[in-house]
mmCIF file of C-alpha atoms in Angstrom:
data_model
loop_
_atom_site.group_PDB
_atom_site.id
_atom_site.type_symbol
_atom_site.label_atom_id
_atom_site.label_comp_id
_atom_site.label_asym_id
_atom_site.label_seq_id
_atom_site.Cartn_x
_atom_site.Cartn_y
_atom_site.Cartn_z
ATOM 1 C CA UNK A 277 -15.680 51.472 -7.638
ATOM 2 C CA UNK A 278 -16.106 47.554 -7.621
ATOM 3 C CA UNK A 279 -17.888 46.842 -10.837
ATOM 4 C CA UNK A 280 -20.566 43.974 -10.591
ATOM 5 C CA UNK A 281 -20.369 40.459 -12.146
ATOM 6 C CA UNK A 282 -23.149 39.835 -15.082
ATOM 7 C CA UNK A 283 -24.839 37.850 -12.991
ATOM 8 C CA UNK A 284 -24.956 39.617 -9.594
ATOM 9 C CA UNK A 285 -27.487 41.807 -11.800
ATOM 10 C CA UNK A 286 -29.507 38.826 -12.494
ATOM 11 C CA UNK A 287 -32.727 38.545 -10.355
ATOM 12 C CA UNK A 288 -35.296 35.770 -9.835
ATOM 13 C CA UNK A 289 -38.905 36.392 -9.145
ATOM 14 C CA UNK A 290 -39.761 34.915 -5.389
ATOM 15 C CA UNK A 291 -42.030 32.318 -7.313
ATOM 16 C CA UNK A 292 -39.489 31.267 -9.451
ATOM 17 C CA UNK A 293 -36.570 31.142 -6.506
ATOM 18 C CA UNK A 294 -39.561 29.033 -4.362
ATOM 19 C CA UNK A 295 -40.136 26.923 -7.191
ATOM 20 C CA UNK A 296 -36.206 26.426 -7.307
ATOM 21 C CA UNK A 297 -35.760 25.690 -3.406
ATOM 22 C CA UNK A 298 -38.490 23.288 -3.432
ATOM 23 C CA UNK A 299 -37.557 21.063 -5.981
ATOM 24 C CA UNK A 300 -33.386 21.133 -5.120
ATOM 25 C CA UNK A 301 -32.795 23.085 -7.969
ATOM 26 C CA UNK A 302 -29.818 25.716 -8.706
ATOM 27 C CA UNK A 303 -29.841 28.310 -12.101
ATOM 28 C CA UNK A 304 -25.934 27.601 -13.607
ATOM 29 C CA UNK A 305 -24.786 30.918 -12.683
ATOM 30 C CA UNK A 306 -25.045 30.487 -8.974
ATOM 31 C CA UNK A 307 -23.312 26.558 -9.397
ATOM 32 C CA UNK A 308 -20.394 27.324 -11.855
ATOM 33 C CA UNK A 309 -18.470 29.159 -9.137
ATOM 34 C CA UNK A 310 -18.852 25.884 -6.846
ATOM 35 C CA UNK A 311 -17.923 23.719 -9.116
ATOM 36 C CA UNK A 312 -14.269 22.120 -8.343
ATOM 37 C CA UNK A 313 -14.431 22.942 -4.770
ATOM 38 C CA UNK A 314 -16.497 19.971 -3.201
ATOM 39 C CA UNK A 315 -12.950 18.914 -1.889
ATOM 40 C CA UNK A 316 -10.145 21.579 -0.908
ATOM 41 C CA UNK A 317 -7.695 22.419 -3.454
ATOM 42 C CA UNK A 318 -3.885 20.291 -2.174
ATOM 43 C CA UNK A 319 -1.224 22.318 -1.021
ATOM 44 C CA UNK A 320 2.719 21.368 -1.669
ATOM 45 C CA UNK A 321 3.295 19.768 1.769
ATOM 46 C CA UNK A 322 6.364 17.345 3.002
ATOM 47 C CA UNK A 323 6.426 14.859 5.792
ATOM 48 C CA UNK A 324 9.691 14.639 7.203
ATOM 49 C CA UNK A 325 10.604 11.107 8.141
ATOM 50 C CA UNK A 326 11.647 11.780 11.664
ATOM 51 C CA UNK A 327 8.150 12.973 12.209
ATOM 52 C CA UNK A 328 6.660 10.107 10.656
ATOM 53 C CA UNK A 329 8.701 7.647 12.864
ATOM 54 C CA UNK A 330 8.280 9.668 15.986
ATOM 55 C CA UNK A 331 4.444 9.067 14.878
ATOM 56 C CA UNK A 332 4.387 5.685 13.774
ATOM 57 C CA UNK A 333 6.682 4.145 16.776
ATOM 58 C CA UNK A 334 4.173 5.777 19.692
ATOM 59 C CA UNK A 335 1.549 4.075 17.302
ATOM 60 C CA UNK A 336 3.192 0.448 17.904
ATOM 61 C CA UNK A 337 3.700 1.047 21.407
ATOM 62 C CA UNK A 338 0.501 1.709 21.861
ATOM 63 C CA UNK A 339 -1.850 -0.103 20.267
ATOM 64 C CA UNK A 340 -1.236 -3.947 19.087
ATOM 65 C CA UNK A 341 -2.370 -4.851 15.776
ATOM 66 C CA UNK A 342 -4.875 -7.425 17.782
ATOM 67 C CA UNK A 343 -6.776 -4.401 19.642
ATOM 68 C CA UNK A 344 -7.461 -2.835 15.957
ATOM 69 C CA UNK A 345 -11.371 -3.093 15.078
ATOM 70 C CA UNK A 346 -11.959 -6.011 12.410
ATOM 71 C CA UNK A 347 -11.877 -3.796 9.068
ATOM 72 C CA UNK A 348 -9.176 -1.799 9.928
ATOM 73 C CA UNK A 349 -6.345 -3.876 11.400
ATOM 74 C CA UNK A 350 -3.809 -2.197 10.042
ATOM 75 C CA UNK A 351 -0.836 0.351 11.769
ATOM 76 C CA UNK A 352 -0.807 2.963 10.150
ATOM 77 C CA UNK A 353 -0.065 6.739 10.280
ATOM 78 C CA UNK A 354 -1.543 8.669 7.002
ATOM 79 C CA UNK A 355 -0.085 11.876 6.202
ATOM 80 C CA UNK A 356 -3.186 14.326 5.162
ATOM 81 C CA UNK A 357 -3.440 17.242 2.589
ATOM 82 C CA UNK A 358 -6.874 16.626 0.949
ATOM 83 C CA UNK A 359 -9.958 15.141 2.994
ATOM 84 C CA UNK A 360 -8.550 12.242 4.890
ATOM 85 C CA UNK A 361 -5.529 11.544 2.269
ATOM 86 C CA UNK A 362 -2.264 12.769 0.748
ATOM 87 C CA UNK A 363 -4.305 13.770 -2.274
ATOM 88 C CA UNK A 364 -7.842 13.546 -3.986
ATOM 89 C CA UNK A 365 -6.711 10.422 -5.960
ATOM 90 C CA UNK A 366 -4.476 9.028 -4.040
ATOM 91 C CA UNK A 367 -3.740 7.419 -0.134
ATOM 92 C CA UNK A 368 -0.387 6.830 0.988
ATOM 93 C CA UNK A 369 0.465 5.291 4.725
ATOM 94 C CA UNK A 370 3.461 4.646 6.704
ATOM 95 C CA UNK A 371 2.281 0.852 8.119
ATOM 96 C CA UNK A 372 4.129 -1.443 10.449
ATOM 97 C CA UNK A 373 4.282 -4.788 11.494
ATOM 98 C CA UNK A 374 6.369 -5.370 15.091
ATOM 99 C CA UNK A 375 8.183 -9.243 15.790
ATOM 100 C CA UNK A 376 5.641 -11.640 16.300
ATOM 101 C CA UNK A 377 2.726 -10.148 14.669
ATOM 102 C CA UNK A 378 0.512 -10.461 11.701
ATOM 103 C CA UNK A 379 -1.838 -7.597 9.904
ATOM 104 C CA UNK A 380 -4.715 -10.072 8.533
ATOM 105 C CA UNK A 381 -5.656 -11.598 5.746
ATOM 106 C CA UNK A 382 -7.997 -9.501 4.113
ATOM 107 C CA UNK A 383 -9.505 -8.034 0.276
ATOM 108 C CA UNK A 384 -10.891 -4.970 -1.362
ATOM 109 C CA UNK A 385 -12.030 -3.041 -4.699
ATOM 110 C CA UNK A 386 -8.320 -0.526 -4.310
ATOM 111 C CA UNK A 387 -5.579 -1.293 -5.871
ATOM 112 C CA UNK A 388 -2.806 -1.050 -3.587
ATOM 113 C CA UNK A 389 0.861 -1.688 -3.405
ATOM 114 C CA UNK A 390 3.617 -1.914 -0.794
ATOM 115 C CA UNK A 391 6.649 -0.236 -1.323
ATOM 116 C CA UNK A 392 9.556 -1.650 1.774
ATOM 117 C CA UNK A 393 10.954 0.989 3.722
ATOM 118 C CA UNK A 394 12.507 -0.845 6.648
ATOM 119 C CA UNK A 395 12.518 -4.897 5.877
ATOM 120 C CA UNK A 396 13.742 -7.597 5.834
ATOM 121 C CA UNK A 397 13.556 -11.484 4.413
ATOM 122 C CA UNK A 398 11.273 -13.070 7.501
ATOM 123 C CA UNK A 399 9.081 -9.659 6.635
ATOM 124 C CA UNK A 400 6.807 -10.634 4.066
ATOM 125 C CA UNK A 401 3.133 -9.925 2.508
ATOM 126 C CA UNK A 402 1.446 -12.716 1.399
ATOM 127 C CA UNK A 403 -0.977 -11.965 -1.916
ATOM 128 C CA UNK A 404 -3.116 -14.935 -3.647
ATOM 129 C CA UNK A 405 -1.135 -17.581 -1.863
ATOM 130 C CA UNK A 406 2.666 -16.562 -2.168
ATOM 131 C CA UNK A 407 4.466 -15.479 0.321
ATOM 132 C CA UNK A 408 6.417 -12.051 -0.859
ATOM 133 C CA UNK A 409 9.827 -11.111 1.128
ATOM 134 C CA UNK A 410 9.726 -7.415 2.077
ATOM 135 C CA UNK A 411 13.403 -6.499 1.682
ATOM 136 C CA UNK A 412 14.645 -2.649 1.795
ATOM 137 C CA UNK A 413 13.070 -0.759 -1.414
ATOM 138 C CA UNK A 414 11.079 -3.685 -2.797
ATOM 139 C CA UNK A 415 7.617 -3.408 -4.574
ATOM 140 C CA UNK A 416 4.774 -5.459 -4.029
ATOM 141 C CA UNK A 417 1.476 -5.445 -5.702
ATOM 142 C CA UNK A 418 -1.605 -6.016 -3.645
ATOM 143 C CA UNK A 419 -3.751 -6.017 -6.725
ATOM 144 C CA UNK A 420 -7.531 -5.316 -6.893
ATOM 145 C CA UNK A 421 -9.580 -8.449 -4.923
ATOM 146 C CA UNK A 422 -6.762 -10.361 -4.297
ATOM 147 C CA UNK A 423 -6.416 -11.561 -0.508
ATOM 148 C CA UNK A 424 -3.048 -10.469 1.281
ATOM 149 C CA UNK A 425 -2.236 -10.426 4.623
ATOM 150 C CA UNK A 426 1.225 -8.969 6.108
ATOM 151 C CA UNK A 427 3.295 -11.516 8.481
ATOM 152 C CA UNK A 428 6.397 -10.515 11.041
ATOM 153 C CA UNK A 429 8.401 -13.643 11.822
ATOM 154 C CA UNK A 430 11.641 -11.843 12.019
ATOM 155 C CA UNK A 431 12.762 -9.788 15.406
ATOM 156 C CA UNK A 432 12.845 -6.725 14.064
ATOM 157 C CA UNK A 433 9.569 -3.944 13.214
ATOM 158 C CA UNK A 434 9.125 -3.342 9.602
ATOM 159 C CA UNK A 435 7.510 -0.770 7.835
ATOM 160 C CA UNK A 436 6.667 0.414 4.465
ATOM 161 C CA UNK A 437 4.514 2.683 1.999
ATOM 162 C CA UNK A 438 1.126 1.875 1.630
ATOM 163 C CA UNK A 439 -0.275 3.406 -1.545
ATOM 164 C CA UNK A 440 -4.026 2.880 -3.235
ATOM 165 C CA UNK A 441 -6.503 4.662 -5.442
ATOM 166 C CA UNK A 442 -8.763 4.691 -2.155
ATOM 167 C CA UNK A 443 -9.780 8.526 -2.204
ATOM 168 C CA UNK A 444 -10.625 8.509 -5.999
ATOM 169 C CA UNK A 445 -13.765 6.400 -5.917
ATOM 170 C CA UNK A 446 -14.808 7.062 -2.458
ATOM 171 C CA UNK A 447 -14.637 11.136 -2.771
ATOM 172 C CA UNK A 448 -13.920 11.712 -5.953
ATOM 173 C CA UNK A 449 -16.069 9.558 -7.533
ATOM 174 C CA UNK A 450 -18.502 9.490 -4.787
ATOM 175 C CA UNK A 451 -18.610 5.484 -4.708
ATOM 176 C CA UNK A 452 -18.560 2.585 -2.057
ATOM 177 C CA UNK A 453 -15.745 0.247 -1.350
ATOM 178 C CA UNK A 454 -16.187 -3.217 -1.681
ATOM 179 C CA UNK A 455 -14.182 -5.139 1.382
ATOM 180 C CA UNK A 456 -14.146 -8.379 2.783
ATOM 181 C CA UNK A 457 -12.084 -10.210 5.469
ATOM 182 C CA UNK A 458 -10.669 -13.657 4.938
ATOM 183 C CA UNK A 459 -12.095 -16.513 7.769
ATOM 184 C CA UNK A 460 -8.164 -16.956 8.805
ATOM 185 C CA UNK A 461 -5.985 -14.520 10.157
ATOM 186 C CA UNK A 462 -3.288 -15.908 7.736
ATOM 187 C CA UNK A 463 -4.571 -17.113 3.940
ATOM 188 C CA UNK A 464 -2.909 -20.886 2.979
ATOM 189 C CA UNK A 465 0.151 -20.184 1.526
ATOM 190 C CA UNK A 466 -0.496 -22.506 -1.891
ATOM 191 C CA UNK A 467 1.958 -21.339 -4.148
ATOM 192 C CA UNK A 468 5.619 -21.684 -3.972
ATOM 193 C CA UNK A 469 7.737 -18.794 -3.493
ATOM 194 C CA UNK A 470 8.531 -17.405 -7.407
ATOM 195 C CA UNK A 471 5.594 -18.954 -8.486
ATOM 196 C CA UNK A 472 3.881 -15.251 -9.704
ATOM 197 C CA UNK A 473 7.516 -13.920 -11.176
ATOM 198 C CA UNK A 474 7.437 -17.029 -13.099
ATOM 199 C CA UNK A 475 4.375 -16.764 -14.699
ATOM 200 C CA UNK A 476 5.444 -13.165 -16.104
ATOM 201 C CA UNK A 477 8.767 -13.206 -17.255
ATOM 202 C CA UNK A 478 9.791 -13.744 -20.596
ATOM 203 C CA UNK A 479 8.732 -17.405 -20.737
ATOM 204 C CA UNK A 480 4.752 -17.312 -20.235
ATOM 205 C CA UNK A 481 2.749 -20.455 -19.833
ATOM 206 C CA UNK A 482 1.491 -22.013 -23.383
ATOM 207 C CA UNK A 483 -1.229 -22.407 -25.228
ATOM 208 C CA UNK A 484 -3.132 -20.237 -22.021
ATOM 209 C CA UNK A 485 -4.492 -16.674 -23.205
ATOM 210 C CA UNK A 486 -6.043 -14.123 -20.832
ATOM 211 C CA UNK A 487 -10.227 -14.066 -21.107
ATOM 212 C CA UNK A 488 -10.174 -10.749 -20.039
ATOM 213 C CA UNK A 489 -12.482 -11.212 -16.512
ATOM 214 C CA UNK A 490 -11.127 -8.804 -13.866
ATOM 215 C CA UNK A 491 -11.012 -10.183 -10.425
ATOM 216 C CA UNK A 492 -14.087 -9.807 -8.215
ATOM 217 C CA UNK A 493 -17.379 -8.282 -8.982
ATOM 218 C CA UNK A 494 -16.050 -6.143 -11.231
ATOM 219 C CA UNK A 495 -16.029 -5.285 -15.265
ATOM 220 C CA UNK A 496 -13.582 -2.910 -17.204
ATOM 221 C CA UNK A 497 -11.472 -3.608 -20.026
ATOM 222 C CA UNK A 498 -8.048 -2.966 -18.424
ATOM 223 C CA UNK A 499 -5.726 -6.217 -17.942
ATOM 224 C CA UNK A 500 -5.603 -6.482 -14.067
ATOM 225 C CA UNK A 501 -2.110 -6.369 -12.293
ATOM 226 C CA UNK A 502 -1.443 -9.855 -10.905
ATOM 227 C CA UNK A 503 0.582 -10.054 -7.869
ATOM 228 C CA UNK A 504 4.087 -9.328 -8.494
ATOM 229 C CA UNK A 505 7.452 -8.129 -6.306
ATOM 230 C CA UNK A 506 9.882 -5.850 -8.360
ATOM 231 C CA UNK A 507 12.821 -6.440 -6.376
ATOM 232 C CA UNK A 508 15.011 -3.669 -5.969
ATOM 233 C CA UNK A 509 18.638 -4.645 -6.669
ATOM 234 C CA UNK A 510 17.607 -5.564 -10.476
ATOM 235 C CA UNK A 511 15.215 -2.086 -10.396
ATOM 236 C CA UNK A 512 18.607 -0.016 -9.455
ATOM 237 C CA UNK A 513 20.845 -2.191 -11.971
ATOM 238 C CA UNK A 514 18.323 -1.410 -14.682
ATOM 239 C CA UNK A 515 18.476 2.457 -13.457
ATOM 240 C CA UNK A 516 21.697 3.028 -13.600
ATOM 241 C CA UNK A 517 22.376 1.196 -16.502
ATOM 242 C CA UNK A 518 20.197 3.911 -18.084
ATOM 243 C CA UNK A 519 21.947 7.014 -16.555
ATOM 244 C CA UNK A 520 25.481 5.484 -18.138
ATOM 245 C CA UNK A 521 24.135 5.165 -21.543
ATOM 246 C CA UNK A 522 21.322 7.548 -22.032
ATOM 247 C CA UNK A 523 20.097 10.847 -22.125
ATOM 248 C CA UNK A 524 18.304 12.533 -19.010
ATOM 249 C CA UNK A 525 14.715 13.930 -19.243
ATOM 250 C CA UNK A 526 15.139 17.662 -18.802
ATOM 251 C CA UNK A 527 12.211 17.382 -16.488
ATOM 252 C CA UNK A 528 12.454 14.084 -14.674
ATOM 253 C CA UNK A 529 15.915 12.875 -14.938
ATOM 254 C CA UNK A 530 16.392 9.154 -15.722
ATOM 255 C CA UNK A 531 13.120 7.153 -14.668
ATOM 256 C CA UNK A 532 12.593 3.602 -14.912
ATOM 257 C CA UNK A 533 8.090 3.197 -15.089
ATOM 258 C CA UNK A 534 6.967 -0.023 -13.289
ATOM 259 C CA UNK A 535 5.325 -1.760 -15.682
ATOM 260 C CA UNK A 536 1.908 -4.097 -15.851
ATOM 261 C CA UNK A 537 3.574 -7.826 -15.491
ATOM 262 C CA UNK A 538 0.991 -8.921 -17.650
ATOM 263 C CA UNK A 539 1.278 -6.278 -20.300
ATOM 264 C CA UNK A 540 4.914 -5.477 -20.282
ATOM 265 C CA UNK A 541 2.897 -1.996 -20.651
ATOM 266 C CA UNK A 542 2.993 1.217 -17.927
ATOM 267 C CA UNK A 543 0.692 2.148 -16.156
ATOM 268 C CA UNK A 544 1.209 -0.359 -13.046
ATOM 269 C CA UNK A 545 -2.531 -0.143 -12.161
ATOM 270 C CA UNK A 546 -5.555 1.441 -14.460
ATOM 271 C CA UNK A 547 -5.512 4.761 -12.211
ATOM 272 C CA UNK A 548 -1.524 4.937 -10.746
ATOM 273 C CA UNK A 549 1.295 4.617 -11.877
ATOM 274 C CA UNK A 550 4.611 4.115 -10.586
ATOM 275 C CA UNK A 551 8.594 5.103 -11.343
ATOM 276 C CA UNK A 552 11.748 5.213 -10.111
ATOM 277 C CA UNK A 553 13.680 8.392 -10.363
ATOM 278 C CA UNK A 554 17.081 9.272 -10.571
ATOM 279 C CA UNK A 555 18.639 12.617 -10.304
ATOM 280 C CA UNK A 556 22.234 13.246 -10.819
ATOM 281 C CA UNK A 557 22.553 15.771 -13.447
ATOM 282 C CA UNK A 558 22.140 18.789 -11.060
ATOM 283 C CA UNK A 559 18.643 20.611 -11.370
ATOM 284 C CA UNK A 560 15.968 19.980 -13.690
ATOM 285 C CA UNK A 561 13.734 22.149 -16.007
ATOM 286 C CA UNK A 562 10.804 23.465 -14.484
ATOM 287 C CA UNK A 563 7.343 22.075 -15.853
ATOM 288 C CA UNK A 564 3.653 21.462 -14.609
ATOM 289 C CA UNK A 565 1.019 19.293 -15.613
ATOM 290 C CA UNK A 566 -2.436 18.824 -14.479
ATOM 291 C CA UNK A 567 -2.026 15.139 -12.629
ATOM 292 C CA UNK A 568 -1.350 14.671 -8.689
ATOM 293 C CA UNK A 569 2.470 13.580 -8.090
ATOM 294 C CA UNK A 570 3.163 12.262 -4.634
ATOM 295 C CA UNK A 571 6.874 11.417 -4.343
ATOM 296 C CA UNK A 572 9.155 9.268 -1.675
ATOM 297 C CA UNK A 573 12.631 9.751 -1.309
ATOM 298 C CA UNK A 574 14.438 6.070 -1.556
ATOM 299 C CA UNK A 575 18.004 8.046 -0.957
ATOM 300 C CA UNK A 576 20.024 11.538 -1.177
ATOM 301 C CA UNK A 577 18.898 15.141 -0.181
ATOM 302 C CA UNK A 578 17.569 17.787 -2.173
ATOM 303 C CA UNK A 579 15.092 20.526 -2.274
ATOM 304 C CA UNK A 580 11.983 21.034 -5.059
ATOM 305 C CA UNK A 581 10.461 23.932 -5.838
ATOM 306 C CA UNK A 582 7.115 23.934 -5.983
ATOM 307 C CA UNK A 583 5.375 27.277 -7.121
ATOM 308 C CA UNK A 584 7.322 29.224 -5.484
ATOM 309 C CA UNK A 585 7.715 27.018 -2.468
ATOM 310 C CA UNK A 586 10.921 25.164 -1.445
ATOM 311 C CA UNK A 587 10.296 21.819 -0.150
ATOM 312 C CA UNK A 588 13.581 20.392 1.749
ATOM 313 C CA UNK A 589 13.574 16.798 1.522
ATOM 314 C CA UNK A 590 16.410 13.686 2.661
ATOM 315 C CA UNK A 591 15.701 9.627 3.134
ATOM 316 C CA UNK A 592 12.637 8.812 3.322
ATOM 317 C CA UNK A 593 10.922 12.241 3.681
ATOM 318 C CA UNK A 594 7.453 12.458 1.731
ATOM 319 C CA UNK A 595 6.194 15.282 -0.308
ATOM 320 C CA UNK A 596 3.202 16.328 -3.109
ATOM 321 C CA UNK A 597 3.039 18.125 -6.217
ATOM 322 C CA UNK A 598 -0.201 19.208 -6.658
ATOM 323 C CA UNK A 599 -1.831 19.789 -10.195
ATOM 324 C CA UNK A 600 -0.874 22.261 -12.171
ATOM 325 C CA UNK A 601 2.162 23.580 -10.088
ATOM 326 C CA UNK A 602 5.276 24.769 -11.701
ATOM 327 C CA UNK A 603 8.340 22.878 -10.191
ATOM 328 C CA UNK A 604 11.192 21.144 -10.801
ATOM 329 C CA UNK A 605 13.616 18.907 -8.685
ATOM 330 C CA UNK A 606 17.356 20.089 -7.046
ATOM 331 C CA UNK A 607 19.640 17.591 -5.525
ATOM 332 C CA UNK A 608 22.609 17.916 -3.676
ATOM 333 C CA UNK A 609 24.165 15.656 -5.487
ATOM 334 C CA UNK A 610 22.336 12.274 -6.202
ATOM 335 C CA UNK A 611 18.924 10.918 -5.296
ATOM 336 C CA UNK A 612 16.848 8.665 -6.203
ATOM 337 C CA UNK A 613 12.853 9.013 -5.880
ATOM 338 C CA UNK A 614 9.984 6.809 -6.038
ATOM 339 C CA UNK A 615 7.348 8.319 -8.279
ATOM 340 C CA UNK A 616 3.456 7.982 -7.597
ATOM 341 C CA UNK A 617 0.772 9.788 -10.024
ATOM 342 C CA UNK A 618 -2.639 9.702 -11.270
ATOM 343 C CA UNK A 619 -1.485 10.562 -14.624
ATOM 344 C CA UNK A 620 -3.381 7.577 -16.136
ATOM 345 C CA UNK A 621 -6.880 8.549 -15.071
ATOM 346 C CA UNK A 622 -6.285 12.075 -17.066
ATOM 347 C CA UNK A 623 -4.828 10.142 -20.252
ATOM 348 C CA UNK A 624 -8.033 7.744 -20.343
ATOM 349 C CA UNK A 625 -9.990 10.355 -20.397
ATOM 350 C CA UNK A 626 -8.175 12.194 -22.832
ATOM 351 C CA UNK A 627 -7.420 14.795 -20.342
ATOM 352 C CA UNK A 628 -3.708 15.051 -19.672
ATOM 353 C CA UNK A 629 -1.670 17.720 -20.380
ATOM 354 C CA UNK A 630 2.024 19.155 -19.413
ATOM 355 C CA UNK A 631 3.846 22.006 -20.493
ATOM 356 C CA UNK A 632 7.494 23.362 -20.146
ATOM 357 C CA UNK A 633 7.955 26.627 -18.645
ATOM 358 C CA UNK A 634 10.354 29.151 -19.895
ATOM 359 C CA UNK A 635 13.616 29.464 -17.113
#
């Protein structure tokens, strides 16, 4: 015999239910159990990159950048879990750019970043009026209301990883997305190349203090990211450098955050944040915490276990964790992973948490 929920037994008068229905109205009881599911729950799910560029080359060959409605003049193919993203918090893309071309000059509310998959020096984004090279592996910041604009003078396609925090205020958060396109297909290029590493190294300009003002028509008291390229032959030295000397974390292995230029401080952005990951001391200790991972593998093979589920990943492949799923990593030997959460919305909320699980 199927024994009834308290509240099945719970019964409204037909005044009362009218009165309800009239006015929009729900008692708790019948809302707690639809609370959480506005948008699915994620499922672990990998993209295999020979997929992806199957995908993304019939995309170039058949649509030009120039045919692209204003808005949305980007190439792009967007693997899906959630809604119309990877995840509930966060969007990740596989964009390209052929010989020749140029994605436009545009600006928005998102964060976003730009990690290189396939580049090279005459690839490069230009943000707030430097020109960035896209070289293999590199990481450029697109920051919040900053205009950038993505230029192809070499004679080769190139393509990257875009990643923002689009889904989080436009489902999650149930907000609008402030966006605006520059008058020129290409911004002025007014600073000279170096000009933004300069500014945030360890010799920062005197006597000139932040005043706190976010860019755009915004308010929040985060320091902004500024643009910025972590360029990855100094990320890898710094990497490996660790895995000689150090200790691995049981869970992670030996991960390298990328930091706020302006803070010397992770998170990379108020909602993501960003690491490289290297694993080379076989398989790590399984854990699960209650924040979205999305990862992309930068080299090696491997599989991850993901409650219960074995996801089989090499170069380039994509794959998602999704909150609070046991797993933990397995490669074949070494690999390296770049590292994409929304840990840092949890933690400013006071909301995090992580636990080991017994093996």
């Amino acid at each position: 015999m199927v024994q009834e929920e308290p509240e099945d037994l719970l019964e409204l008068s037909d005044d009362t239910q009218s009165l309800l229905e009239q006015n929009d109205l729900r008692p708790l009881w019948e809302v707690e159990d639809d609370m959480g599911t506005l948008i699915g729950d994620l499922e672990p799910d990998i993209w295999k990159w020979e997929d992806i560029q199957a995908a993304i080359d019939g995309i170039e060959s058949d649509v030009p950048i120039a045919d692209l409605p204003p808005g949305f003049q980007r190439r792009v193919a967007v693997p899906i879990n959630a809604k119309h993203a990877i995840s509930n918090t966060i969007y990740i893309g596989v964009q390209t750019v052929s010989p020749g071309e140029t994605a436009p000059s545009h600006r928005h509310a998102a964060s976003a970043l730009r990690f290189t998959i396939d580049g090279h020096e005459d690839m490069k984004t230009v943000v707030a009026g430097e020109e960035f090279p896209m070289r293999d592996n590199d990481l450029v910041t697109t920051p919040q209301w900053e205009w950038h604009d993505h230029i192809n003078d070499g004679d080769e396609t190139a393509a990257w990883l875009d990643v923002l925090d689009l889904p989080l205020f436009l489902d999650t958060l149930n907000n609008s997305h402030v966006f605006e396109n520059h008058e020129l297909e290409r911004q002025p290029v007014t600073k000279t190349q170096g000009y933004w590493d300069s500014q945030y190294g360890r010799g920062r300009p005197a006597g000139e203090e932040s005043d706190g003002s976010i860019p755009g028509p915004f308010e929040g008291n985060r320091e902004p990211t500024p643009p910025y390229r972590f360029g990855w032959n100094e990320m890898e030295e710094t990497l490996r450098q660790r895995a000689d000397n150090d200790e691995p974390d049981p869970h992670d292995g030996y991960s390298l955050a990328y930091v706020n230029p302006a803070t010397g401080e992770a998170p990379l952005f108020p909602t993501m944040s960003f690491r490289a990951q290297l694993l080379n001391d076989g398989p790590t200790d399984p854990h699960f915490h209650n924040a979205t991972e999305v990862y992309f593998v930068i080299e090696g093979e491997g599989v991850t276990h993901v409650d219960g589920e074995a996801l089989e990943w090499g170069q380039w492949d994509i794959f998602v964790v999704p909150p609070d799923a046991p797993h933990h990593h397995e490669p074949d030997d070494e690999a390296i992973l770049l590292g994409m959460t929304d840990e840092p919305i949890l933690r400013s909320m006071n909301f995090y948490a992580e636990a080991a699980i017994d093996k």
